[in-house]
PDB file of C-alpha atoms and ligand atoms in Angstrom:
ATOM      1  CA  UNK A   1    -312.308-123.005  34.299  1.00  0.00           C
ATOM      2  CA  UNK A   2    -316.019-121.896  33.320  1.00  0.00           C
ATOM      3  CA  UNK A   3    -315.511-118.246  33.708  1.00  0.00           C
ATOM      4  CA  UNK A   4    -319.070-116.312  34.219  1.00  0.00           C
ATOM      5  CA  UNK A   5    -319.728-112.781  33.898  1.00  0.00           C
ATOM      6  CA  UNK A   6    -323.308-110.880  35.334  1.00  0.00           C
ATOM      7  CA  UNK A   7    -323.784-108.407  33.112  1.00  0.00           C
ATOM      8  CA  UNK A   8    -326.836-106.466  35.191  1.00  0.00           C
ATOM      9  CA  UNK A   9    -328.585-103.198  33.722  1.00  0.00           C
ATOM     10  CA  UNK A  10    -331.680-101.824  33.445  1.00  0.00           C
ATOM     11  CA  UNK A  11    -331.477-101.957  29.847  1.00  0.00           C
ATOM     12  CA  UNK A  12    -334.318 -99.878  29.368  1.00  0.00           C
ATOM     13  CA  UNK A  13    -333.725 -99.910  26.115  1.00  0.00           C
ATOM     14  CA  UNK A  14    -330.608-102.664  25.624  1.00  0.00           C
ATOM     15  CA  UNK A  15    -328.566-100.371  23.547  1.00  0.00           C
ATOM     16  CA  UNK A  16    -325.752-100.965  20.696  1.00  0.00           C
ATOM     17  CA  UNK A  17    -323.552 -99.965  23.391  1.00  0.00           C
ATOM     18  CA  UNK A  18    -324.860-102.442  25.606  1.00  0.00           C
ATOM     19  CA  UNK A  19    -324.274-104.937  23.122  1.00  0.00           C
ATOM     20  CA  UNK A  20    -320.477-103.765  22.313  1.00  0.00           C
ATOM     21  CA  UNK A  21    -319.782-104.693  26.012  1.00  0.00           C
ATOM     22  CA  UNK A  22    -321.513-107.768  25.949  1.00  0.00           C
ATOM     23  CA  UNK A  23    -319.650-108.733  22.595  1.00  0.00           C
ATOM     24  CA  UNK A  24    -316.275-107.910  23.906  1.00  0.00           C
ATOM     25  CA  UNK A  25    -317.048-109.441  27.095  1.00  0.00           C
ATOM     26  CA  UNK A  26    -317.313-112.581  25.390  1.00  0.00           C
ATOM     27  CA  UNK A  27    -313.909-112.575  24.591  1.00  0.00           C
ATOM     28  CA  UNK A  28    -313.025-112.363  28.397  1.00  0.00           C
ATOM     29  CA  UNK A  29    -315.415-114.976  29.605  1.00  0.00           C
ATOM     30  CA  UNK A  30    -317.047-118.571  28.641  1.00  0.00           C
ATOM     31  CA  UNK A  31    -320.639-117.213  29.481  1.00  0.00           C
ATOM     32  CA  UNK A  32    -321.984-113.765  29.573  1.00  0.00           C
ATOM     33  CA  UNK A  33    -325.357-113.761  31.170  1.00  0.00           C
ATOM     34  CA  UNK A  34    -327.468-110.365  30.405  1.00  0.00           C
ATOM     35  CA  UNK A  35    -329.647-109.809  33.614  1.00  0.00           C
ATOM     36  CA  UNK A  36    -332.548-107.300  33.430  1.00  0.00           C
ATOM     37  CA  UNK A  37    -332.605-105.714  36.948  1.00  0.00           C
ATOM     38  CA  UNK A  38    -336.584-105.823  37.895  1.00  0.00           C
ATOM     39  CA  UNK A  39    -336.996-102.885  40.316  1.00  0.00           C
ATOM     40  CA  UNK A  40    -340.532-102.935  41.527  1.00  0.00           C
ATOM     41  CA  UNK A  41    -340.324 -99.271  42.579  1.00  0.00           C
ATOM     42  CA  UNK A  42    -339.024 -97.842  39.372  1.00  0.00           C
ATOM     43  CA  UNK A  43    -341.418 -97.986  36.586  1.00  0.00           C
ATOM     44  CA  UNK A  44    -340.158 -98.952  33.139  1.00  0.00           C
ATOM     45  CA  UNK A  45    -340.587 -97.264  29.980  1.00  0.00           C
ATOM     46  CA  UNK A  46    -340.212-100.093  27.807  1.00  0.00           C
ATOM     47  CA  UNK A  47    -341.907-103.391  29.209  1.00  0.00           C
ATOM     48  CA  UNK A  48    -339.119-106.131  30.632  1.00  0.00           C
ATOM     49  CA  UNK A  49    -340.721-108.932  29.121  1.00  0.00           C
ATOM     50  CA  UNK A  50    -340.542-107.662  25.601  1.00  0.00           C
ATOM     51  CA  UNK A  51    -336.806-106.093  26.107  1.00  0.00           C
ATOM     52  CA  UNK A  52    -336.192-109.875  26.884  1.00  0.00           C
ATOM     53  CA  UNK A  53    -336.913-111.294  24.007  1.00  0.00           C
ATOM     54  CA  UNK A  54    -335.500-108.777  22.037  1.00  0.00           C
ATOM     55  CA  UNK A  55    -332.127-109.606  23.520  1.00  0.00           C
ATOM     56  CA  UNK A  56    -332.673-112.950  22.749  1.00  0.00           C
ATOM     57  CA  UNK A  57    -333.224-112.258  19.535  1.00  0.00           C
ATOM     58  CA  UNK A  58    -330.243-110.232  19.647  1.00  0.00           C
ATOM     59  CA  UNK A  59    -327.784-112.736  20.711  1.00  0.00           C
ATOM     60  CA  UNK A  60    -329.857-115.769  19.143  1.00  0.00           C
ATOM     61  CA  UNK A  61    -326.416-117.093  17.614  1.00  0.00           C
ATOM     62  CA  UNK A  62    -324.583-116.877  20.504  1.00  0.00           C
ATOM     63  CA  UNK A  63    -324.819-120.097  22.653  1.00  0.00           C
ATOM     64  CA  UNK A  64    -322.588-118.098  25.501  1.00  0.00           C
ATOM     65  CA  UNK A  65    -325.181-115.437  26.222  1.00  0.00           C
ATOM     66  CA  UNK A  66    -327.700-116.047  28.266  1.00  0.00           C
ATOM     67  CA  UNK A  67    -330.822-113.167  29.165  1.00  0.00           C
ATOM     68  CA  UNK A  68    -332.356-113.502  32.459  1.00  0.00           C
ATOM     69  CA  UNK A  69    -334.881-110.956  34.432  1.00  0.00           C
ATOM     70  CA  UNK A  70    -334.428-110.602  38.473  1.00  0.00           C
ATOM     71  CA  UNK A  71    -335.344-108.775  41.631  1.00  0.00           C
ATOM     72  CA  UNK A  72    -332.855-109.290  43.945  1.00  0.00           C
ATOM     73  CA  UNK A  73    -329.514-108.051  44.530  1.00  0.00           C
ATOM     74  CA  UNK A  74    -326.945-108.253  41.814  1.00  0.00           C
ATOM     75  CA  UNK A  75    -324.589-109.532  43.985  1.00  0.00           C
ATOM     76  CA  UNK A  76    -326.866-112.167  45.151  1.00  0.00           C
ATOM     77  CA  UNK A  77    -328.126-113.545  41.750  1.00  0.00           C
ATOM     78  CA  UNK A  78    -325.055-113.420  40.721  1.00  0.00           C
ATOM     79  CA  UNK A  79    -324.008-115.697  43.451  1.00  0.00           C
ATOM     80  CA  UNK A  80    -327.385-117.953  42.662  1.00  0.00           C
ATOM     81  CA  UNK A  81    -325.619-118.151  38.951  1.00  0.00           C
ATOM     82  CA  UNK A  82    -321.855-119.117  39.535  1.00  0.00           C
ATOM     83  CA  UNK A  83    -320.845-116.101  38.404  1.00  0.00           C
ATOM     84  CA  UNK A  84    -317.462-114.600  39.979  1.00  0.00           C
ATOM     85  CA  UNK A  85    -317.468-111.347  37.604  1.00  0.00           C
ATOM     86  CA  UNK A  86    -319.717-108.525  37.109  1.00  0.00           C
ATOM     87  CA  UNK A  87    -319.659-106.998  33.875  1.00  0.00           C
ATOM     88  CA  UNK A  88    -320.237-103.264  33.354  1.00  0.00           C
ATOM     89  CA  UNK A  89    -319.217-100.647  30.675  1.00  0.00           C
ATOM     90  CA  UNK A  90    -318.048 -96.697  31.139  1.00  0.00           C
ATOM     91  CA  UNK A  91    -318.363 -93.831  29.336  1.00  0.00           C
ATOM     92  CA  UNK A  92    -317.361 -90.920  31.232  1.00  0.00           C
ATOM     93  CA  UNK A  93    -316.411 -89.755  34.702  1.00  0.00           C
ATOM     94  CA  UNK A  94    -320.006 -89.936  35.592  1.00  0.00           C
ATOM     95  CA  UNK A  95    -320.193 -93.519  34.854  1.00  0.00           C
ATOM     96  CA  UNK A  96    -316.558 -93.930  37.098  1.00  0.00           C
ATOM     97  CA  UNK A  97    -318.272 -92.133  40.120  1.00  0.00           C
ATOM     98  CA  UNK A  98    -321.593 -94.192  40.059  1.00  0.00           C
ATOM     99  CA  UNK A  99    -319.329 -97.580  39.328  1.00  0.00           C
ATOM    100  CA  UNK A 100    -316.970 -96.875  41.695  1.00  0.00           C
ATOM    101  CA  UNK A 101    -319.748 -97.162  44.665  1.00  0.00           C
ATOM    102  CA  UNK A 102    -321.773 -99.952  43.544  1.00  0.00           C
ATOM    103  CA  UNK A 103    -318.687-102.263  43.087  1.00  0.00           C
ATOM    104  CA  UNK A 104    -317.500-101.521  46.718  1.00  0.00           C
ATOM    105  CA  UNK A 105    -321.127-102.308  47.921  1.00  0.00           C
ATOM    106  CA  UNK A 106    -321.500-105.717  45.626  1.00  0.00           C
ATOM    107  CA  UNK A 107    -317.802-106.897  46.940  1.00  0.00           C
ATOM    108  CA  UNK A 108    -318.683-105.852  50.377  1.00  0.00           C
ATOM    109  CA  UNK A 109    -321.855-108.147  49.722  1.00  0.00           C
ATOM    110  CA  UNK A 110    -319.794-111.296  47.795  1.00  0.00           C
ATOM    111  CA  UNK A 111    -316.333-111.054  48.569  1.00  0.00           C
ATOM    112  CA  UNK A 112    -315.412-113.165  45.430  1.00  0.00           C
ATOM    113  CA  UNK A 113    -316.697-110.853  43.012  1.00  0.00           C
ATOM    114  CA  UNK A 114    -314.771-108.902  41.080  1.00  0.00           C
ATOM    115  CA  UNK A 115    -316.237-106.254  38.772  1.00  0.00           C
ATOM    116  CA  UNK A 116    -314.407-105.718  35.006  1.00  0.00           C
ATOM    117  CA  UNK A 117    -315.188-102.657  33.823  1.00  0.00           C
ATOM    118  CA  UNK A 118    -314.629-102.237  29.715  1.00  0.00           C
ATOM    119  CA  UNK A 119    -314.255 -98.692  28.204  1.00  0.00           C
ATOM    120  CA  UNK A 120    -317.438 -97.761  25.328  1.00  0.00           C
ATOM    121  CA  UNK A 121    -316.184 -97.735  21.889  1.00  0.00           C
ATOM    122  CA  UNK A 122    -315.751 -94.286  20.949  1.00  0.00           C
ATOM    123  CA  UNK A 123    -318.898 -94.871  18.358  1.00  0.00           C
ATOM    124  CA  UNK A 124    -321.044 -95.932  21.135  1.00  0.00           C
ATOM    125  CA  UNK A 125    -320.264 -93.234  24.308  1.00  0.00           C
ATOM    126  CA  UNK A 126    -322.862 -91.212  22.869  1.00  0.00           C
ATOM    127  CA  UNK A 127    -325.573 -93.427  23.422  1.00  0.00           C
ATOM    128  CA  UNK A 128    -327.449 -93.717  26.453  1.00  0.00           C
ATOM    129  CA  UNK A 129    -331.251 -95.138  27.585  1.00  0.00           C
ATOM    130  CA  UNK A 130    -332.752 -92.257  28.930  1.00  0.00           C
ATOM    131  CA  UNK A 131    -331.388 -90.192  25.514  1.00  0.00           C
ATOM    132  CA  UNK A 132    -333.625 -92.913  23.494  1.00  0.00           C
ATOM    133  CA  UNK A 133    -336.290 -93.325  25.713  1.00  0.00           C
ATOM    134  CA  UNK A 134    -336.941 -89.140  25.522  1.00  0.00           C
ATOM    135  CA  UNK A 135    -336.218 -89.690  21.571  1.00  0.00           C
ATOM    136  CA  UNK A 136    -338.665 -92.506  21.499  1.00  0.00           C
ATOM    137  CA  UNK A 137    -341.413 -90.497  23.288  1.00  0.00           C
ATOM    138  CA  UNK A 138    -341.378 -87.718  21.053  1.00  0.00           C
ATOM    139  CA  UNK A 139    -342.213 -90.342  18.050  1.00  0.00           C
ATOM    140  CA  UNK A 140    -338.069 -90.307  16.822  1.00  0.00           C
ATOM    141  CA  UNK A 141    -337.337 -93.486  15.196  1.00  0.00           C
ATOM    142  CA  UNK A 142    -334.216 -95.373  17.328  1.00  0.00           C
ATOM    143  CA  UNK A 143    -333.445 -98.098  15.469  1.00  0.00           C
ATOM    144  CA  UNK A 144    -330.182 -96.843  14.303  1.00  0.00           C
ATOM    145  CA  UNK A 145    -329.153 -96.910  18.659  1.00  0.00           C
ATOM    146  CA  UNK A 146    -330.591-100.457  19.168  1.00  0.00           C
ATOM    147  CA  UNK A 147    -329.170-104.042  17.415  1.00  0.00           C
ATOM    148  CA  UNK A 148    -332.744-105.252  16.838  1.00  0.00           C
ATOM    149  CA  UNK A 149    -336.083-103.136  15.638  1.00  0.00           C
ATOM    150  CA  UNK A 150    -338.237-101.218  17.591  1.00  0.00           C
ATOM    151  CA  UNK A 151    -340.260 -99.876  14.501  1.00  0.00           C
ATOM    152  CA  UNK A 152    -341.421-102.914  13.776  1.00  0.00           C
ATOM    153  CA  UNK A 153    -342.667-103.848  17.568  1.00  0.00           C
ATOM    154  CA  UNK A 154    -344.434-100.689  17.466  1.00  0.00           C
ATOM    155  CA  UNK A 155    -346.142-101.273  14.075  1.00  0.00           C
ATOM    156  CA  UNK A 156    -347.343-104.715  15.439  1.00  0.00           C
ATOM    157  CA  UNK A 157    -348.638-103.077  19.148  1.00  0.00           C
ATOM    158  CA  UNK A 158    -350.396-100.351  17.136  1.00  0.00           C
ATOM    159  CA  UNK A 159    -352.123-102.995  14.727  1.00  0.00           C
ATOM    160  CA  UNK A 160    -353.274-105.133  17.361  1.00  0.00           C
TER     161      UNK A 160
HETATM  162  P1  ADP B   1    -328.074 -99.159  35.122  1.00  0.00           P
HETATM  163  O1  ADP B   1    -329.472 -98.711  35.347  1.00  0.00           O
HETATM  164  O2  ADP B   1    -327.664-100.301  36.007  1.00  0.00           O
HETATM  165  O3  ADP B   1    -327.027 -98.075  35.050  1.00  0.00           O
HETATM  166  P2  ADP B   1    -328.006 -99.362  32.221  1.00  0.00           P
HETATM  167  O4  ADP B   1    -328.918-100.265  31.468  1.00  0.00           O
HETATM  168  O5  ADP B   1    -328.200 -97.912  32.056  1.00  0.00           O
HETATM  169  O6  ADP B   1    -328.143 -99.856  33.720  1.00  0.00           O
HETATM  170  O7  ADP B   1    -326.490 -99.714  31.891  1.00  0.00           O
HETATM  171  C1  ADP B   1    -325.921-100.968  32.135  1.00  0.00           C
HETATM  172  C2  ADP B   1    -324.392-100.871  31.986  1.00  0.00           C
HETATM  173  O8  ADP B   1    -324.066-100.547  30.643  1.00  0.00           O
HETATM  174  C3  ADP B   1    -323.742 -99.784  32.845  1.00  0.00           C
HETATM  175  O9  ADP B   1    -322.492-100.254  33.273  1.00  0.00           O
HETATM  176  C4  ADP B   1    -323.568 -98.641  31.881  1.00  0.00           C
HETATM  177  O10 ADP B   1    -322.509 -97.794  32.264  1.00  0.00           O
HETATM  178  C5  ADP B   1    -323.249 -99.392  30.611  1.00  0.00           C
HETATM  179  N1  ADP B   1    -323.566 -98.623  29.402  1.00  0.00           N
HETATM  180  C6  ADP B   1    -324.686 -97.953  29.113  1.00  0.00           C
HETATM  181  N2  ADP B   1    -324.615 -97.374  27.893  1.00  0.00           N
HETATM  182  C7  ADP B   1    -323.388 -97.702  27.383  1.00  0.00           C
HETATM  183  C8  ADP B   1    -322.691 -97.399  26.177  1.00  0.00           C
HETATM  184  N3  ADP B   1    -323.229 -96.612  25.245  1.00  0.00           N
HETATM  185  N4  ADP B   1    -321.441 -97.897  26.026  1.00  0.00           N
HETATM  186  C9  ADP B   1    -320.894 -98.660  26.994  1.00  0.00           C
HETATM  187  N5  ADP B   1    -321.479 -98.974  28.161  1.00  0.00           N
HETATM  188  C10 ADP B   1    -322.722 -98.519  28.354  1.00  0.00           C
END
């Protein structure tokens, strides 16, 4: 059975907690597809095209992962894809109560979808977007949060 898991975020940044889940999720599933949620009313700090390719880059060894962007419903593209899971990881309470909602609404939408839910590696809980994003703004290097180099995508936006 070809067992497909949506793994939908903002990802703005894709963290090393994002990538834990995605990691671990491959153990669960034959194909983990990353999808970049493109909300045209919320504005992005870091642009979607670029976090793209730097989860490609991320997972360029891994012929199970796939990155895609979309603007749609999660529970429709994931429909569009085959997938029958949605993948998403917790940290705390917080996490439960948001989670909780969104996977009522998304079965309520796709009545074959079942959402898996993995529990952050202790290491990782810490971490969240909006954390590195307010880190990153304040000219705090972040590579040691992110699996692939921001400094270095900087260095090349300020040269050119
Ligand atoms: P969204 O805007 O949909 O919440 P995020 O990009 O913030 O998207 O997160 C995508 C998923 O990854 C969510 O399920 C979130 O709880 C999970 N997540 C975020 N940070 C971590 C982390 N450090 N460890 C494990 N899961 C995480």
């Amino acid at each position: 059975m070809n067992r497909v898991a949506l793994f939908p975020g903002s990802f703005d940044p894709f963290t090393k907690g994002h990538e834990d889940i995605v990691l671990r999720g491959l153990r669960l599933f034959d194909q983990v597809v990353i999808g970049i949620g493109n909300n045209a009313t919320k504005k992005r700090y870091f642009a979607l095209e670029v976090m793209k390719e730097m989860i490609e880059k991320t997972f360029s060894g891994e012929k199970n992962v796939k990155v895609i962007t979309y603007d749609d419903l999660t529970a429709h593209t994931a429909r569009e894809l085959g997938a029958t899971f949605l993948l998403r990881g917790l940290r705390n309470t917080t996490d439960f109560e948001y989670e909780n909602g969104i996977s009522q609404v998304n079965r309520y939408l796709y009545e074959e979808i079942e959402t898996v839910f993995l529990i952050t590696s202790p290491n990782f809980a810490p971490i969240s977007s909006s954390i590195i994003r307010d880190l990153h703004r304040y000219g705090q290097r972040v590579d040691d949060f992110l699996p692939y180099s921001l400094s270095e995508l900087d260095k090349l936006s300020q040269e050119s």
